[in-house]
PDB file of C-alpha atoms in Angstrom:
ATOM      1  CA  UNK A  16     147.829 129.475  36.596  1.00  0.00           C
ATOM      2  CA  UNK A  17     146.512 131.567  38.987  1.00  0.00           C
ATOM      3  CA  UNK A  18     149.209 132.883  41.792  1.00  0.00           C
ATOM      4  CA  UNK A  19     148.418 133.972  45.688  1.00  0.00           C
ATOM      5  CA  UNK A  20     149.954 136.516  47.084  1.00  0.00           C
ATOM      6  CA  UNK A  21     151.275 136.250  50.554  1.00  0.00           C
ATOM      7  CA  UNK A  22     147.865 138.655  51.804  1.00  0.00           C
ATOM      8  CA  UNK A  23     146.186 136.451  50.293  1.00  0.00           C
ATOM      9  CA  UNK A  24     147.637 133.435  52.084  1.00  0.00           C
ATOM     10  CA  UNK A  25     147.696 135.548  55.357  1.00  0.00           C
ATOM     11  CA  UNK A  26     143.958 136.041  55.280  1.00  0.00           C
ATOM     12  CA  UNK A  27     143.035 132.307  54.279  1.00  0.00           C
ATOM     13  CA  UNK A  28     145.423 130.955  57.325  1.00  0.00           C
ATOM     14  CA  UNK A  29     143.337 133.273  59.379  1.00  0.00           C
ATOM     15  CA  UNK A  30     140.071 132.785  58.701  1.00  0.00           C
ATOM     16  CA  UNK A  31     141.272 128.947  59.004  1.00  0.00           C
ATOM     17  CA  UNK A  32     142.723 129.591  62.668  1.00  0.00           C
ATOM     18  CA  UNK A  33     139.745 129.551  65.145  1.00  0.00           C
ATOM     19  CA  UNK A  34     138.508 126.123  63.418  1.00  0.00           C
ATOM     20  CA  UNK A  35     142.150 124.542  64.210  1.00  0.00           C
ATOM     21  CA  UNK A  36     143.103 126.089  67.417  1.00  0.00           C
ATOM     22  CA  UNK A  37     141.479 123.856  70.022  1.00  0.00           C
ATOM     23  CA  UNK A  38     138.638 124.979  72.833  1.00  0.00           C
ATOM     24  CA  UNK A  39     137.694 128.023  73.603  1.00  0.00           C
ATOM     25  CA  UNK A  40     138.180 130.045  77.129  1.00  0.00           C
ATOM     26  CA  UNK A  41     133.793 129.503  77.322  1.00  0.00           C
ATOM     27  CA  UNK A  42     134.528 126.034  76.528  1.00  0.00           C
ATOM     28  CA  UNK A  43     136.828 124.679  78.624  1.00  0.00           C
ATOM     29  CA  UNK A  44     134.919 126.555  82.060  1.00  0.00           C
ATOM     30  CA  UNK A  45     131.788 124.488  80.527  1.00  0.00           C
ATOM     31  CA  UNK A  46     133.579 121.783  80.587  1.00  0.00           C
ATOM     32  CA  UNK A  47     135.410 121.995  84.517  1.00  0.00           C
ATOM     33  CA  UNK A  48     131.613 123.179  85.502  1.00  0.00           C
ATOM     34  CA  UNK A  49     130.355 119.485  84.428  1.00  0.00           C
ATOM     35  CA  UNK A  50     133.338 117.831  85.863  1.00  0.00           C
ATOM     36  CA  UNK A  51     133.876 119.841  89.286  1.00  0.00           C
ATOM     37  CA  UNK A  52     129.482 119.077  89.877  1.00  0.00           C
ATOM     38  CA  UNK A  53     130.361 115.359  88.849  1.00  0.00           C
ATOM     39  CA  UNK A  54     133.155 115.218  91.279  1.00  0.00           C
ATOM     40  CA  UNK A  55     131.258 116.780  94.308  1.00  0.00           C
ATOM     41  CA  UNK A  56     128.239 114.257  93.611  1.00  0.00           C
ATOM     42  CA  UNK A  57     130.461 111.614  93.942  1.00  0.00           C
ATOM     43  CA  UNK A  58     132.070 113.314  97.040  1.00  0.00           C
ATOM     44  CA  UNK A  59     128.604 113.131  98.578  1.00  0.00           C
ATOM     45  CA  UNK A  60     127.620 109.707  97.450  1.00  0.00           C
ATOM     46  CA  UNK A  61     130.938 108.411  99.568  1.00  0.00           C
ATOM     47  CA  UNK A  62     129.679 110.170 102.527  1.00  0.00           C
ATOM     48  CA  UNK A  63     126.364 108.736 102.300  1.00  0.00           C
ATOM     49  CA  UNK A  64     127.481 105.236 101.877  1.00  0.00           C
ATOM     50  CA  UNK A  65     130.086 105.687 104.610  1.00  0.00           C
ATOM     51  CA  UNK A  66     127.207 106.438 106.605  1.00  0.00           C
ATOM     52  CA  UNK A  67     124.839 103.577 105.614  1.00  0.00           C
ATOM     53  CA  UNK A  68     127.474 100.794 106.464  1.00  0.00           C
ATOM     54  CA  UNK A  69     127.857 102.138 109.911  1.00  0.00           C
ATOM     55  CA  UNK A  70     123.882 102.883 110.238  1.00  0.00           C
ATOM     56  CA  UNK A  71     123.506  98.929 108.659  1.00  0.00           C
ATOM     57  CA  UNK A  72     126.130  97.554 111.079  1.00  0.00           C
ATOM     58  CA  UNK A  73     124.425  98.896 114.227  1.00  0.00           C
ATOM     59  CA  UNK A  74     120.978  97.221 113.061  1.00  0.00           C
ATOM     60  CA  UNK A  75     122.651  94.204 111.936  1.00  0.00           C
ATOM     61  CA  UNK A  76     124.116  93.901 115.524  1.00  0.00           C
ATOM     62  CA  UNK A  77     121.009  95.106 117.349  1.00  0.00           C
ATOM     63  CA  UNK A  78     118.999  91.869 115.551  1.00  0.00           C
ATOM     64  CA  UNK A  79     121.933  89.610 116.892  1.00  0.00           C
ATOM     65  CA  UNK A  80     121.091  90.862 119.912  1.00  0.00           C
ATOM     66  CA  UNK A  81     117.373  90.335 119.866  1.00  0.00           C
ATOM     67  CA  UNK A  82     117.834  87.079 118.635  1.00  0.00           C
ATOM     68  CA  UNK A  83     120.118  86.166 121.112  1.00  0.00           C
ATOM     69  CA  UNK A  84     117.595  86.965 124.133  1.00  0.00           C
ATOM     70  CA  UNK A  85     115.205  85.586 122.023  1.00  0.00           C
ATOM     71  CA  UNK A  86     117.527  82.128 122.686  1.00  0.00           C
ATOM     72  CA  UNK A  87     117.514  82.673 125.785  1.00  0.00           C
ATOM     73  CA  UNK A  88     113.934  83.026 126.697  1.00  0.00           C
ATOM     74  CA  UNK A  89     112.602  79.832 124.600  1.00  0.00           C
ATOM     75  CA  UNK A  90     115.695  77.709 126.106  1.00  0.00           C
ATOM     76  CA  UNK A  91     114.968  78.747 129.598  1.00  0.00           C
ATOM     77  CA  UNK A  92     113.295  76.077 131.555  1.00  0.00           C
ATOM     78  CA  UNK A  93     111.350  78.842 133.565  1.00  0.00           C
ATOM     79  CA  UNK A  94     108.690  81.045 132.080  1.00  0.00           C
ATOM     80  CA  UNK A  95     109.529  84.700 131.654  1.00  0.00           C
ATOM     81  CA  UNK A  96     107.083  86.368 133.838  1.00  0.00           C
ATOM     82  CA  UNK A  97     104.530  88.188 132.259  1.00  0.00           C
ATOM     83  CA  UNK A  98     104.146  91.811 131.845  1.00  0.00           C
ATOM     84  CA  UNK A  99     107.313  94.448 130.674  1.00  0.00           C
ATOM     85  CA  UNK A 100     110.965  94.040 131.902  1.00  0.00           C
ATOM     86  CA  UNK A 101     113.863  95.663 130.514  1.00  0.00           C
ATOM     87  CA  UNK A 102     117.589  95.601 131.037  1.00  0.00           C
ATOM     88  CA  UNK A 103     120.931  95.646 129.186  1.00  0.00           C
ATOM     89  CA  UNK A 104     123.011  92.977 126.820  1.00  0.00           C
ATOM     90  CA  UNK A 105     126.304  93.143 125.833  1.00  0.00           C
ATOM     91  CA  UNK A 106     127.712  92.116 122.436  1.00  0.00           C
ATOM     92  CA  UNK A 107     130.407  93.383 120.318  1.00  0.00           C
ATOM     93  CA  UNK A 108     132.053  96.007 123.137  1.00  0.00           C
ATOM     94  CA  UNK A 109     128.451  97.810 123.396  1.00  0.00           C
ATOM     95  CA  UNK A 110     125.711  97.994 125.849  1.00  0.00           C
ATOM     96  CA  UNK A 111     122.397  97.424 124.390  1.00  0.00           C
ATOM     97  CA  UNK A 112     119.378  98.187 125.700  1.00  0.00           C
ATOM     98  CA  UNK A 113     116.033  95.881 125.075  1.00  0.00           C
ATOM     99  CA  UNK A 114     112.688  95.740 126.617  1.00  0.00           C
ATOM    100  CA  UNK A 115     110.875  92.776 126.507  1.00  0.00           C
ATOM    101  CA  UNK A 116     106.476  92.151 127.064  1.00  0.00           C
ATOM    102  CA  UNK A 117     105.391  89.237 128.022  1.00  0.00           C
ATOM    103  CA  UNK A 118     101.578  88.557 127.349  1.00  0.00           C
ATOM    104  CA  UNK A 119      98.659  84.938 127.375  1.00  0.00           C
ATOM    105  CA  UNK A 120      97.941  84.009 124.323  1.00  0.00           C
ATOM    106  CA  UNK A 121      94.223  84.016 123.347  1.00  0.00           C
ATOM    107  CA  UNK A 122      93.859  80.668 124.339  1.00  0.00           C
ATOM    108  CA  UNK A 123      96.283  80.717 127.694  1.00  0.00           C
ATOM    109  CA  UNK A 124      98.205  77.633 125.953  1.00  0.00           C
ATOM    110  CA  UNK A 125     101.213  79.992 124.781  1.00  0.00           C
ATOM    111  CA  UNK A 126     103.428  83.322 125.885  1.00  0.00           C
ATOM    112  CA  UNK A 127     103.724  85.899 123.597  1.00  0.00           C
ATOM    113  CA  UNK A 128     106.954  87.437 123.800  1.00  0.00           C
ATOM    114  CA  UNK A 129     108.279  90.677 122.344  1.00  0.00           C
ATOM    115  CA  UNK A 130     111.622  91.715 122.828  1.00  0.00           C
ATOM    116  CA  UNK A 131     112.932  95.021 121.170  1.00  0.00           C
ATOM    117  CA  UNK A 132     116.304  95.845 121.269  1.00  0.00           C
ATOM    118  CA  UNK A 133     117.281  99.522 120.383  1.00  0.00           C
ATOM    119  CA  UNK A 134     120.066  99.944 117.599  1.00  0.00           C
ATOM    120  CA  UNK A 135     120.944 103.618 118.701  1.00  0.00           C
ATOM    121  CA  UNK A 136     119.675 107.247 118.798  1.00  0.00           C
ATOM    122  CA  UNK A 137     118.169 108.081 115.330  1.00  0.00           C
ATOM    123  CA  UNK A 138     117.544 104.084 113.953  1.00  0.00           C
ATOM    124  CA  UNK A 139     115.157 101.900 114.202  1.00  0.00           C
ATOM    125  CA  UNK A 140     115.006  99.118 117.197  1.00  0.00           C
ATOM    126  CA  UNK A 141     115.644  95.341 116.263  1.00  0.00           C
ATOM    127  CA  UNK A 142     112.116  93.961 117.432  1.00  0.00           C
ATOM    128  CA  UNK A 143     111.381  90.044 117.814  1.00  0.00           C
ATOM    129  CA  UNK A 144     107.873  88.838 118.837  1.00  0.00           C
ATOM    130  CA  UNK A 145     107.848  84.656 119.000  1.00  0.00           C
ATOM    131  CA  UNK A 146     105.522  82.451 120.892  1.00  0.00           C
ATOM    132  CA  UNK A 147     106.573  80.113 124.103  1.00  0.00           C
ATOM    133  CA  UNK A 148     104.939  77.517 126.013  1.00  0.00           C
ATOM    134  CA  UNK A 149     103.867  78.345 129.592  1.00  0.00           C
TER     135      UNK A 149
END
């Protein structure tokens, strides 16, 4: 039977030690690098989706608003009158603005109307073109 001294057990517990002691100093700043670029993309990808609902609400709204001239002009007993008019709706607490062309069909027998409501500075306009009886 073979006995160990206690230098012997000494250096065995130490050459044991890094194995069992956990993460390292280079290990754990790996680690909070990955998780602090994870946490700032999903810090942007709130701000960006914040932003699209409010960019998607103002079109949403601006095509209410072109449809509801729209409405208006085919349920109007008069004509609109050809050429380009403009003016302002309201809907939802907001002044929109639209412009609306009025041109003869091909074959005189129908209006073409095109009404195009903008949504805002920096989106696209709502735009509507429909046919109406003269």
């Amino acid at each position: 039977m073979v006995r160990r001294t206690l230098g012997d057990r000494r250096r065995e517990s130490a050459r044991r030690a890094p194995c069992a002691a956990g993460f390292t100093l280079l290990e754990m700043l790996v680690a909070l690098a990955i998780f602090s670029l994870a946490a700032l993309a999903l810090v942007r990808l709130q701000g960006v989706s914040a932003r699209t609902s409010v960019d998607l609400h103002s079109r949403t709204m601006a095509q209410i608003v072109a449809r509801n001239l729209m409405i208006e002009r085919l349920t109007d007993p008069q004509p609109p009158t050809l050429g380009a008019s403009e003016g302002t709706a309201e809907n939802g607490g907001r002044q929109w603005p639209w412009v609306q062309q009025v041109d003869e069909g091909d074959d005189g027998q129908m209006l073409i109307v095109t009404v195009r409501v903008d949504a805002g500075p920096g989106q696209s306009p709502a735009v509507l073109t429909f046919g109406r009886a003269p």
